[in-house]
XYZ file of C-alpha atoms in Angstrom:
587
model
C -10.716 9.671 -10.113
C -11.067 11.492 -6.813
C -8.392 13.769 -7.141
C -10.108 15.207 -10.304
C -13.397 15.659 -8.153
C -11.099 17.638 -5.859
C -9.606 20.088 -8.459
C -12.781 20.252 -10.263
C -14.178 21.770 -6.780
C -11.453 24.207 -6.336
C -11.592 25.421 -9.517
C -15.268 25.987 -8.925
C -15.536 27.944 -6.039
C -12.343 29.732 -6.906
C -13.738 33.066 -4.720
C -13.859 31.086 -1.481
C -11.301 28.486 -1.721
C -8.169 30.956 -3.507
C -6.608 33.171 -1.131
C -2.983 33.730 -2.625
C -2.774 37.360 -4.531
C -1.530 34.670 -7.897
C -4.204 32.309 -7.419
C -1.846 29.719 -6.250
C -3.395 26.590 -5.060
C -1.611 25.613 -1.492
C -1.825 22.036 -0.707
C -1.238 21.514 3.095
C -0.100 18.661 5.573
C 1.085 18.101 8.904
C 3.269 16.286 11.396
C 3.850 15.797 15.116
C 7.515 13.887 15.101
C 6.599 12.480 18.690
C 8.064 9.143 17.716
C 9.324 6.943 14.483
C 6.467 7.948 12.075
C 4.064 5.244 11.223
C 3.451 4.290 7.355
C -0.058 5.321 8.068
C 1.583 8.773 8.024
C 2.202 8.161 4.720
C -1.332 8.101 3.599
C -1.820 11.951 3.787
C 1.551 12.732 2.567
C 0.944 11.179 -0.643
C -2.130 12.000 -1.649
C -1.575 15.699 -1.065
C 1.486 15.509 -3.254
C -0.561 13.867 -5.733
C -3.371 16.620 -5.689
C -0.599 19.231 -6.175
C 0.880 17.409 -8.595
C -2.615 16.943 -10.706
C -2.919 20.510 -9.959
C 0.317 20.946 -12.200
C -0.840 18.746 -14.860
C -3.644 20.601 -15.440
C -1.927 23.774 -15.651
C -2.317 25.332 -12.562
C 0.045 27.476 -9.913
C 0.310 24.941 -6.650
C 2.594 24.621 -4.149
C 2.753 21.628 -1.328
C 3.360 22.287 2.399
C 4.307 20.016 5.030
C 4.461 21.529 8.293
C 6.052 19.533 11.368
C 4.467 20.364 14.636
C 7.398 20.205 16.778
C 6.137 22.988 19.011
C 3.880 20.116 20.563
C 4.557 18.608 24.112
C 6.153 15.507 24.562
C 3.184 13.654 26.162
C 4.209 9.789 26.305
C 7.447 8.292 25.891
C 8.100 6.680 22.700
C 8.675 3.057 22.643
C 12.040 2.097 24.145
C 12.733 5.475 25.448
C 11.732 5.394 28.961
C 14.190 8.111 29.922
C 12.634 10.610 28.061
C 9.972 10.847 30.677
C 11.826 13.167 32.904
C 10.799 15.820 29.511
C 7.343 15.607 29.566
C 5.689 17.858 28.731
C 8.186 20.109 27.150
C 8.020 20.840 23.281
C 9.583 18.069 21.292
C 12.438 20.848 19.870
C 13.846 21.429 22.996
C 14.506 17.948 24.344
C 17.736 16.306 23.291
C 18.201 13.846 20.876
C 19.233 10.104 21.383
C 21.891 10.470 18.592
C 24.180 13.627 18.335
C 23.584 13.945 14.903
C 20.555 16.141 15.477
C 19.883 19.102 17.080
C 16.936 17.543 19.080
C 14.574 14.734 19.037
C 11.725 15.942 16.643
C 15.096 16.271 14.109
C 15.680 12.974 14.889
C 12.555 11.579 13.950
C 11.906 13.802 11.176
C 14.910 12.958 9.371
C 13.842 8.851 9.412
C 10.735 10.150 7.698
C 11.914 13.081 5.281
C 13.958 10.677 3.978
C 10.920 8.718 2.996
C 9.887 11.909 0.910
C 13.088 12.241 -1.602
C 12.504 7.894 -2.041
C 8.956 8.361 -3.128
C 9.434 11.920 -5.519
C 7.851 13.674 -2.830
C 7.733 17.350 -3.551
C 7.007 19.849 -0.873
C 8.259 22.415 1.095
C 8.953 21.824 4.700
C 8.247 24.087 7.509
C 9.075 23.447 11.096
C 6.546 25.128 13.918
C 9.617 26.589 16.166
C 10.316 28.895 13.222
C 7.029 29.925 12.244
C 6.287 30.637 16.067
C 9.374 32.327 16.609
C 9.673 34.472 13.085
C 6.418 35.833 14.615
C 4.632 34.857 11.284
C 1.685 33.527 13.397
C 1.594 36.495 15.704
C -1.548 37.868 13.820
C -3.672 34.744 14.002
C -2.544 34.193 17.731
C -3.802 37.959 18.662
C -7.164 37.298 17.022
C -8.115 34.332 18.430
C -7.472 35.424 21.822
C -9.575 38.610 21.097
C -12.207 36.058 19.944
C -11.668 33.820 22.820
C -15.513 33.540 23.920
C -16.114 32.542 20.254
C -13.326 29.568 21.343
C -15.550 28.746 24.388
C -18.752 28.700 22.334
C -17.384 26.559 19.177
C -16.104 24.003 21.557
C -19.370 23.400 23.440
C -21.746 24.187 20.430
C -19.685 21.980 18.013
C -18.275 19.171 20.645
C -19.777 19.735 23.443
C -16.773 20.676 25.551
C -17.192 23.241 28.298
C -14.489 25.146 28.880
C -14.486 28.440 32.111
C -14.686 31.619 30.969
C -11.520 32.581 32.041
C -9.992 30.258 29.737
C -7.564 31.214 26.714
C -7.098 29.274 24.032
C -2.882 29.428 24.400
C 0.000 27.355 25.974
C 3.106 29.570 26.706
C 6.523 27.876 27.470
C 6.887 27.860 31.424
C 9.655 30.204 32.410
C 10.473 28.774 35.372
C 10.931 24.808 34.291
C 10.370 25.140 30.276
C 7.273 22.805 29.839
C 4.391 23.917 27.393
C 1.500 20.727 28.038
C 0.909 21.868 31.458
C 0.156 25.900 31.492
C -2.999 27.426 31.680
C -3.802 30.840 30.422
C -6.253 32.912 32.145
C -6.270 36.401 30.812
C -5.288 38.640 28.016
C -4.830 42.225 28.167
C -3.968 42.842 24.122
C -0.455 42.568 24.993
C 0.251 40.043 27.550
C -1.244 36.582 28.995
C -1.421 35.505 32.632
C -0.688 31.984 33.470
C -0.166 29.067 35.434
C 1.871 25.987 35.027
C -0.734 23.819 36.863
C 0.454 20.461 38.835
C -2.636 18.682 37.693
C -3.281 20.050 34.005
C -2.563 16.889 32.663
C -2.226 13.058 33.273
C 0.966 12.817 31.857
C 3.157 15.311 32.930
C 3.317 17.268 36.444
C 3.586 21.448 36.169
C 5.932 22.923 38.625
C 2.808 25.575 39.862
C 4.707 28.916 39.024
C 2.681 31.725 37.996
C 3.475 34.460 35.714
C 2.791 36.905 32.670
C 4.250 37.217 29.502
C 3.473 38.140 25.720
C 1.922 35.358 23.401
C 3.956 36.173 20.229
C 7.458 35.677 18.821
C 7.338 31.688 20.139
C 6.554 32.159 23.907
C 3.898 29.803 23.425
C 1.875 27.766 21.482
C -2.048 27.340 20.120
C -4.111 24.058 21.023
C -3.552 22.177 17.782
C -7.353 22.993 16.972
C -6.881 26.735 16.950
C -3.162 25.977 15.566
C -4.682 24.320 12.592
C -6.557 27.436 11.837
C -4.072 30.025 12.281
C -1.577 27.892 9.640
C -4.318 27.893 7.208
C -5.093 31.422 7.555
C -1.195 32.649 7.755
C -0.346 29.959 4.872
C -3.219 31.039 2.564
C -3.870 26.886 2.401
C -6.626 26.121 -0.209
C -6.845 21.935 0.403
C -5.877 19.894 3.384
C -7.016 16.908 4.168
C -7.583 14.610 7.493
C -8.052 11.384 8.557
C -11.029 9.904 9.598
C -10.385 9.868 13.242
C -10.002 13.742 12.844
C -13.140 14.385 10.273
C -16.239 12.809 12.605
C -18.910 14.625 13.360
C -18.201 17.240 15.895
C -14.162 15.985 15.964
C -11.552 18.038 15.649
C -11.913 19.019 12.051
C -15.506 20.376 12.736
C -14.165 22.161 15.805
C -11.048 23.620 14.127
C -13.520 24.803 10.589
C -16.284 26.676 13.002
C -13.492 28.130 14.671
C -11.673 29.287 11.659
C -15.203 30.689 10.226
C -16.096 32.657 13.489
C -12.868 34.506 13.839
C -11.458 34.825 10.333
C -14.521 35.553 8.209
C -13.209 33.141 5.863
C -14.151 28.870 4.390
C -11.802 26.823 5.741
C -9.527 24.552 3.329
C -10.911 21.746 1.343
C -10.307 18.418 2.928
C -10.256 15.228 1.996
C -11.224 13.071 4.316
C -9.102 9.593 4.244
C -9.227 6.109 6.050
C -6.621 4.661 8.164
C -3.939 2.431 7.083
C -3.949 -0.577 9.234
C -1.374 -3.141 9.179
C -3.480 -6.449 10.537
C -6.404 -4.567 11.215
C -4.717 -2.749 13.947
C -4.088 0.769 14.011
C -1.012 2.304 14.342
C 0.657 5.215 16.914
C 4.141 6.418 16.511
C 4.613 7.472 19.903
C 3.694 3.760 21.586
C 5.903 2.333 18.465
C 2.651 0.504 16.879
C 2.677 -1.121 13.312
C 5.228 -0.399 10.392
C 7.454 2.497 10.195
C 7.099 4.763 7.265
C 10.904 4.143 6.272
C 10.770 0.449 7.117
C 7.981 0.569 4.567
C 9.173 2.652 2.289
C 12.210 -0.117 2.427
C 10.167 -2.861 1.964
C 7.908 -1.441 -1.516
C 9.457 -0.741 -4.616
C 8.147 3.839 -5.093
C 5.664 3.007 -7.471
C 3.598 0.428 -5.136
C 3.749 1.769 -2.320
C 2.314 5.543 -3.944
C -0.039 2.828 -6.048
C -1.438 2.007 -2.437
C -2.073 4.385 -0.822
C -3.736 6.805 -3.737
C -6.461 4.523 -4.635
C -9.689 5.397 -2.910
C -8.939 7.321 0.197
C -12.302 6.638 1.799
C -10.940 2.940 1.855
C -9.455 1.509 4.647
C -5.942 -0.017 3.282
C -5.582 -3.370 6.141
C -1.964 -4.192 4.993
C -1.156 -7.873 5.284
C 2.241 -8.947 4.675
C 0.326 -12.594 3.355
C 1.645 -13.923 0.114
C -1.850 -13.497 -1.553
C -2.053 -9.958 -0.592
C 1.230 -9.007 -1.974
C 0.547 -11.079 -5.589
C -2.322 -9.177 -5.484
C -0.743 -5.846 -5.149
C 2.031 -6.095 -7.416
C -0.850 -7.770 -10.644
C -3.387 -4.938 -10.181
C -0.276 -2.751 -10.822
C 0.796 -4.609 -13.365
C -1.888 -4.888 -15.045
C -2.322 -1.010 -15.002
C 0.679 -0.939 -16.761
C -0.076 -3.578 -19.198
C -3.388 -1.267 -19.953
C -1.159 1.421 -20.762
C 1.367 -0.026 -22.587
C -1.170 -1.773 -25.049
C -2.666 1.636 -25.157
C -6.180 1.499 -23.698
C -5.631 3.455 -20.569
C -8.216 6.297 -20.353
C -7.089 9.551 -19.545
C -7.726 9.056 -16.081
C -6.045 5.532 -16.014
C -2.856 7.194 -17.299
C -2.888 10.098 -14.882
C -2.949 7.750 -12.021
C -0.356 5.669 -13.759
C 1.321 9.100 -13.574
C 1.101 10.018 -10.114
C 2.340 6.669 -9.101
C 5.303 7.127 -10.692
C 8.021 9.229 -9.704
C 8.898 11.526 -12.366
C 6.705 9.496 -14.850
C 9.888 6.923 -14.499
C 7.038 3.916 -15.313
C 7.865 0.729 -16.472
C 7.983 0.438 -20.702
C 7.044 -2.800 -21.035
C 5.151 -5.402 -19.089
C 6.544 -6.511 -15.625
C 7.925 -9.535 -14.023
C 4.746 -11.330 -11.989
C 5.490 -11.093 -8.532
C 4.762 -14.917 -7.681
C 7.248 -15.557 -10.258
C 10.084 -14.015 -8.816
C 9.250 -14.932 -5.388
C 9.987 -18.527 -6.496
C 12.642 -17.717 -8.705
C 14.090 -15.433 -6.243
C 14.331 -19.319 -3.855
C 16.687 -20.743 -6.083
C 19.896 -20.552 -5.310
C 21.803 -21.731 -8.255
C 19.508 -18.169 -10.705
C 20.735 -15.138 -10.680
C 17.178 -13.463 -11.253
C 18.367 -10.530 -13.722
C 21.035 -12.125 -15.795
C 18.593 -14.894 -16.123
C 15.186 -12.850 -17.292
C 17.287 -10.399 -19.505
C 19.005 -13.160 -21.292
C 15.628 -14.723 -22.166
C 14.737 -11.217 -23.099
C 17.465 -10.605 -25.065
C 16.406 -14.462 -27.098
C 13.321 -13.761 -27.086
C 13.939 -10.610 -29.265
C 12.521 -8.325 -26.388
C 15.512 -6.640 -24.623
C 14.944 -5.212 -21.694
C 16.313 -1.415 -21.470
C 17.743 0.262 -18.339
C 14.420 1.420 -16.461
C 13.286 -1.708 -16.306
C 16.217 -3.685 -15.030
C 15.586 -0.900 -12.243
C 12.259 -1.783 -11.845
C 12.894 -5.590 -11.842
C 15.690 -4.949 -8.996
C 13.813 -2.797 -7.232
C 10.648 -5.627 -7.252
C 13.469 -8.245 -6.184
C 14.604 -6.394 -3.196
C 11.105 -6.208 -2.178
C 10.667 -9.949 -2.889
C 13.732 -10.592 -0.861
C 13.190 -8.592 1.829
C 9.208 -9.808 2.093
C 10.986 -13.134 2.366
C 13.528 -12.485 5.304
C 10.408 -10.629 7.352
C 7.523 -12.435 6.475
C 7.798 -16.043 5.123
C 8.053 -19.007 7.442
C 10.524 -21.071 6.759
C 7.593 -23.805 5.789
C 5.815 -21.311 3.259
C 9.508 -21.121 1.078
C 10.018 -22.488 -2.080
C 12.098 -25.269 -3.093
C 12.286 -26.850 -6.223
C 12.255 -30.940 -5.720
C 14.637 -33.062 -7.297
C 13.194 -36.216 -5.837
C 9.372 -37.249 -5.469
C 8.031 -35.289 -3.173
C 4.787 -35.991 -0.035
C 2.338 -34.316 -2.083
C 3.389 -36.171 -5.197
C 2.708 -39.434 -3.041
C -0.802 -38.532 -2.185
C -1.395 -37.545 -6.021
C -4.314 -39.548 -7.617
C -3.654 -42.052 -10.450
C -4.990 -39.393 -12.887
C -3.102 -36.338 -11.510
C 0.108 -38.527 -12.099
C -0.863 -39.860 -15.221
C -1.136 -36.027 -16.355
C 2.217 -35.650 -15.696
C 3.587 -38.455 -17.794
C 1.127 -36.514 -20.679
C 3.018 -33.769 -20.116
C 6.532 -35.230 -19.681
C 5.534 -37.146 -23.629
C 4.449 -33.380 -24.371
C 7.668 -31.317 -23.404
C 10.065 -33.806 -24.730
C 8.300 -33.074 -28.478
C 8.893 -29.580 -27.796
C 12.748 -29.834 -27.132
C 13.782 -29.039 -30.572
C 11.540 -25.791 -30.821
C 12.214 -22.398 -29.684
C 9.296 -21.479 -26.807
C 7.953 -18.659 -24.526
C 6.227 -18.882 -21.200
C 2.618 -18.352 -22.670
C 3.971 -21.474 -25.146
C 4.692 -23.556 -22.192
C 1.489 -22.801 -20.394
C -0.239 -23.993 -23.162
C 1.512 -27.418 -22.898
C 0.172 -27.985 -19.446
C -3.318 -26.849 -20.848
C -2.951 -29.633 -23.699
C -1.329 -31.780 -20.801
C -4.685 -31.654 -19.104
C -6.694 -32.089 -22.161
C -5.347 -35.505 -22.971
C -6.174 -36.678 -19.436
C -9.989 -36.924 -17.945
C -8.973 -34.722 -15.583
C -10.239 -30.722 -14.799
C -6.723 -27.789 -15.163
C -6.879 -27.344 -11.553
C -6.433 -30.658 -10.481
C -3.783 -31.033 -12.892
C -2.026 -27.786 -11.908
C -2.091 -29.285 -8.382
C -0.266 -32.040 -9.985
C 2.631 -30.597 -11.084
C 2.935 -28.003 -8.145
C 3.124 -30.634 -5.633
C 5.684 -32.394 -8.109
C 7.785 -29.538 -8.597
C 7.732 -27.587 -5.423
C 5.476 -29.646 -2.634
C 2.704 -27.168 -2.664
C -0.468 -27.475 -3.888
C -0.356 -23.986 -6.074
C 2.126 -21.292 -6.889
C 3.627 -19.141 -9.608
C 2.997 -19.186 -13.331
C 3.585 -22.672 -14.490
C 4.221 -21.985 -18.212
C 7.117 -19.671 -16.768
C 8.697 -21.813 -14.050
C 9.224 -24.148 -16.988
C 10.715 -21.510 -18.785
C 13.461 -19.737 -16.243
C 14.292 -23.408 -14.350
C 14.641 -24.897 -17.948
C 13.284 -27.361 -19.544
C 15.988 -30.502 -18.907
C 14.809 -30.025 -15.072
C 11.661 -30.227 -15.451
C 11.705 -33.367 -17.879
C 14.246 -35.089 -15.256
C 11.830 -34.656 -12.591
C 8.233 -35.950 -15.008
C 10.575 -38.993 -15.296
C 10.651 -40.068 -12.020
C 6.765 -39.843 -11.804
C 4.799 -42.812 -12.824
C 1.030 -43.965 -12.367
C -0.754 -47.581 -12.058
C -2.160 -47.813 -15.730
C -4.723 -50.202 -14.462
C -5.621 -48.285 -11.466
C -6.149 -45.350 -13.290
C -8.320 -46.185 -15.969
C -10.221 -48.124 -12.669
C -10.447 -44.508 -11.284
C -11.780 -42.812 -14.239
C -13.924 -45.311 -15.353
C -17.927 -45.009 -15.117
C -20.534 -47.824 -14.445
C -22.876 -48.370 -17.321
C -25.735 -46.424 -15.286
C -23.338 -43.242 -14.799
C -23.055 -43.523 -18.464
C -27.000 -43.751 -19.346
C -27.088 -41.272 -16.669
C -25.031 -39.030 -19.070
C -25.751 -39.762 -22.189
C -29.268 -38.436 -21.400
C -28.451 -35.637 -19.692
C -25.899 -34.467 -22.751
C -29.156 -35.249 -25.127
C -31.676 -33.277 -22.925
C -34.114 -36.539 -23.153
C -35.022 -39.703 -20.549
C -34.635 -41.594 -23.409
C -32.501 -42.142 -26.869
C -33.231 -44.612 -29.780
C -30.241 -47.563 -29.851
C -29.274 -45.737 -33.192
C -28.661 -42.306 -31.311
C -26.532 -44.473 -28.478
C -24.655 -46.379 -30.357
C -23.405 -42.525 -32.187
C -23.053 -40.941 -28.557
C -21.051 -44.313 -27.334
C -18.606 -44.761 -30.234
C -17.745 -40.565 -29.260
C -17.345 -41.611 -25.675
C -15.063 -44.287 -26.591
C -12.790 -42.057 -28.753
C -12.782 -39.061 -26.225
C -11.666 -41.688 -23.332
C -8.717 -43.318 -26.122
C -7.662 -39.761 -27.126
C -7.298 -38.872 -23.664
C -4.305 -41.458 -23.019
C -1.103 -40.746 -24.901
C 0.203 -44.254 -24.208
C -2.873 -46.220 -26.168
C -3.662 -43.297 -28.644
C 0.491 -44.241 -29.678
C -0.786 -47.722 -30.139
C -4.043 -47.270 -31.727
C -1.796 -45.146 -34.372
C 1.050 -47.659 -34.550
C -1.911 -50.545 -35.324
């Protein structure tokens, strides 16, 4: 598992990579609130908390830090709030909030997505840039790299190839005469004081007001370009891992830039990272300040804790394309589930059950196996269930109560099922259980329907016993036995009886929760054309020859051998109809 390669290295290279006086590892992440946070966010948030919380498991001293850059300029407008324009350009903790609540608009933000944290067992400490700039905690980075700014200069160009005067100083300060930070421009240092210019044209998207002055770095006058930034927090912090995503960790991006830097001027290896893909939501990529793809709370709303930390831990270097489809979400929810079903049978490898682990919140996972997803999305549709009273009873008859976890888990999967319907599902793609022949019945062939009257004969024997789901399935198996017919094309059967569609959940346990009078009310409405049918599944005499050869592996078999293969023919093709196997017996 990748977060064991991750420790593994750490606890290698312990001379280089630990910087606390304990030996603590410090796990690292950041933030710019500049607008609802994405779910793509996410991605780093959780699989830092899951490397510190490995970290634990094995033994070790960690701690997790999130920082939120809310020193940053406001440079666009997030989505609907075209009258925050007149503030760009100042840092997102000094312009005002749209609700009073909060203190400014980075709170507001932040709040939406810190709330996220406490739903998913997130366990970090939170540090906000304003105070870590204004405590003067960073003062000692900020000093050296503007002693080492002709280091800066030669990084960028070497590195990225971005030229940059040689007047220029890596640092931002706060205008004093109109209070933005995106548009200044530091020229000199003296050791004690920058000189500056709030520049009309610095950037596209805000406009400086041109004043000119000189004032001391430190204490939160300014800020660091977020390259240099990155460096001083991981110096100042003592951070041993952070990761980045890919768009930051290219060749000669930002990553590369801030890691030179933070060699050059510090004397010191930069932080582990752990390079991760983007989380795309129909292959589109997501911003938070243009208001693009899922929110991290609308996701977290969505996903029960477990599946949403189950997605986004496996295989960072994989690009999760999140499609709200119903094949994508069965297929979610049953690679879960049957992660937990490997556990609770009890062959999970140690490394299975740690990632069991650190999808879990508080290793709160299910204790016994969970309800399919596809099932409850259909049982979810009907209206006359209630969904938990329902399953637990045929626990509780089965002999397999359920306890109080996983009645939480099975609500917490039904709120995502409901939800998922009220977003996502056309009105044409619901469920709905047919009490009258439905279209796709009508277009059935003779043999589909006649494998429903096998199974009708089938499920009325079975009235008097006491049977599962798995029992059930087995019916429609034996169903399809008894008719010349292959399981999918008799699954397809009773789908389109049941619900009009030509597949869906479980059949064995729609049988089972709808009950079994239902289903046997609705087989007895279908009927086939006995002579049509046997016209349809009938072979010519050549087809047969054809066959009998081919089952022999010769061009040719003795009347003696025919005659045998024949008179097997003729009792797999009578066995195969319930209707004249009952005569053959009653005769």
């Amino acid at each position: 598992m990748w977060y064991e390669d991750v420790i593994d290295i750490v606890l290698s290279q312990q001379g280089r990579r630990f910087s606390t006086d304990d030996g603590t590892i410090v796990v690292s992440d950041a933030k710019t609130p500049s607008g609802r946070v994405h779910v793509g966010a996410l991605r780093g948030v959780i699989i830092h908390d899951a490397i510190n919380k490995y970290a634990k498991m094995k033994g070790m001293k960690s701690k997790y830090l999130y920082l939120l850059d809310e020193f940053d300029p406001m440079d666009g407008s997030p989505s609907g709030a075209e009258h925050l324009k007149q503030y760009m350009g100042k840092p997102l903790f000094q312009i005002p909030s749209p609700d009073e609540r909060y203190k400014n608009i980075s709170d507001f933000y932040a709040s939406d997505f810190f709330g996220v944290f406490d739903y998913l067992g997130v366990d970090c400490e939170i540090l906000r840039a304003r105070d870590f700039y204004q405590k003067g905690m960073l003062n000692e980075a900020i000093e050296r790299i503007l002693n080492h700014a002709n280091v800066v200069r030669e990084v960028y160009f070497e590195v990225s190839k971005a030229e940059r005067s040689d007047n220029w100083y890596p640092f931002q300060v706060i205008c004093e005469s109109c209070g933005k930070v995106g548009t200044t421009e530091v020229i000199e240092f003296d050791g004690k004081e920058v000189t500056y210019t709030c520049r009309e044209d610095m950037v596209k998207w805000a406009k400086g007001c041109s004043y000119k002055g000189k004032i001391s770095p430190f204490d939160g006058n300014g800020k660091l370009p977020w390259k240099l930034e990155w460096g001083a927090k991981w110096y100042t912090f003592k951070v041993t891992i952070e990761g980045a995503g890919k768009d930051h960790s290219t060749k000669g991006g930002s990553r590369d830039v801030a890691e030179a830097c933070y060699r050059r001027i510090f004397n010191l290896e930069p932080p582990l990272n752990i390079p991760y893909e983007f989380f795309l939501i129909g292959g589109a990529k997501m911003s938070s300040s243009k208001g693009l793809g899922q929110s991290a709370s609308d996701m977290a709303d969505l996903f029960p804790p477990e599946i949403l930390r189950f997605l986004m831990l496996r295989t960072p270097k994989r690009t999760i394309d999140f499609d709200p489809k119903i094949d994508y979400m069965i297929k979610l929810f049953n690679e879960y589930d049957q992660l937990v079903g490997k556990y609770l049978s009890k062959k999970t490898n140690d490394s299975e059950e740690i990632f069991l682990r650190l999808s879990s919140i508080d290793d709160s996972f299910p204790q016994s196996e969970q309800q399919n997803f596809q099932l409850l999305y259909a049982l979810s549709q009907m209206p006359h269930l209630d969904v938990v009273s329902v399953i637990k009873k045929r626990a509780f008859d089965a002999g397999t109560p359920v306890n109080d976890m996983d009645v939480k888990h099975l609500q917490d999967r039904l709120k995502t099922v409901y939800k998922w319907i009220e977003s996502f599902l056309s009105l044409e793609d619901r469920i709905v259980v047919q009490t009258e022949l439905s279209e796709k019945y009508e277009k059935l062939s003779q043999a589909q329907k006649a494998f429903l009257k096998n199974l009708e004969a089938l499920l009325i024997r079975s009235k008097d016993r006491s049977l599962g789901p798995d029992d059930y399935q087995g019916i429609l198996f034996d169903a399809a036995r008894l008719t010349p017919i292959s399981a999918s094309r008799a699954f397809e059967a009773f789908y389109a009886l049941l619900i009009n569609k030509s597949s869906g959940p479980k059949g064995g346990a729609l049988i089972y929760y709808l009950g079994l009078d239902k289903i046997i009310n609705l087989l007895q409405k279908a009927n086939y054309d006995e002579k049509a049918y046997l016209e349809e599944v009938a072979i010519t005499e050549v087809q047969y020859n054809e066959w009998i050869n081919k089952q022999s592996g010769k061009d040719s078999l003795t009347e003696e051998k025919q005659e045998e293969k024949l008179n097997d023919f003729i009792i797999k093709i009578v066995e195969s109809n319930s209707k004249i196997y009952k005569q053959i017996i009653k005769i």
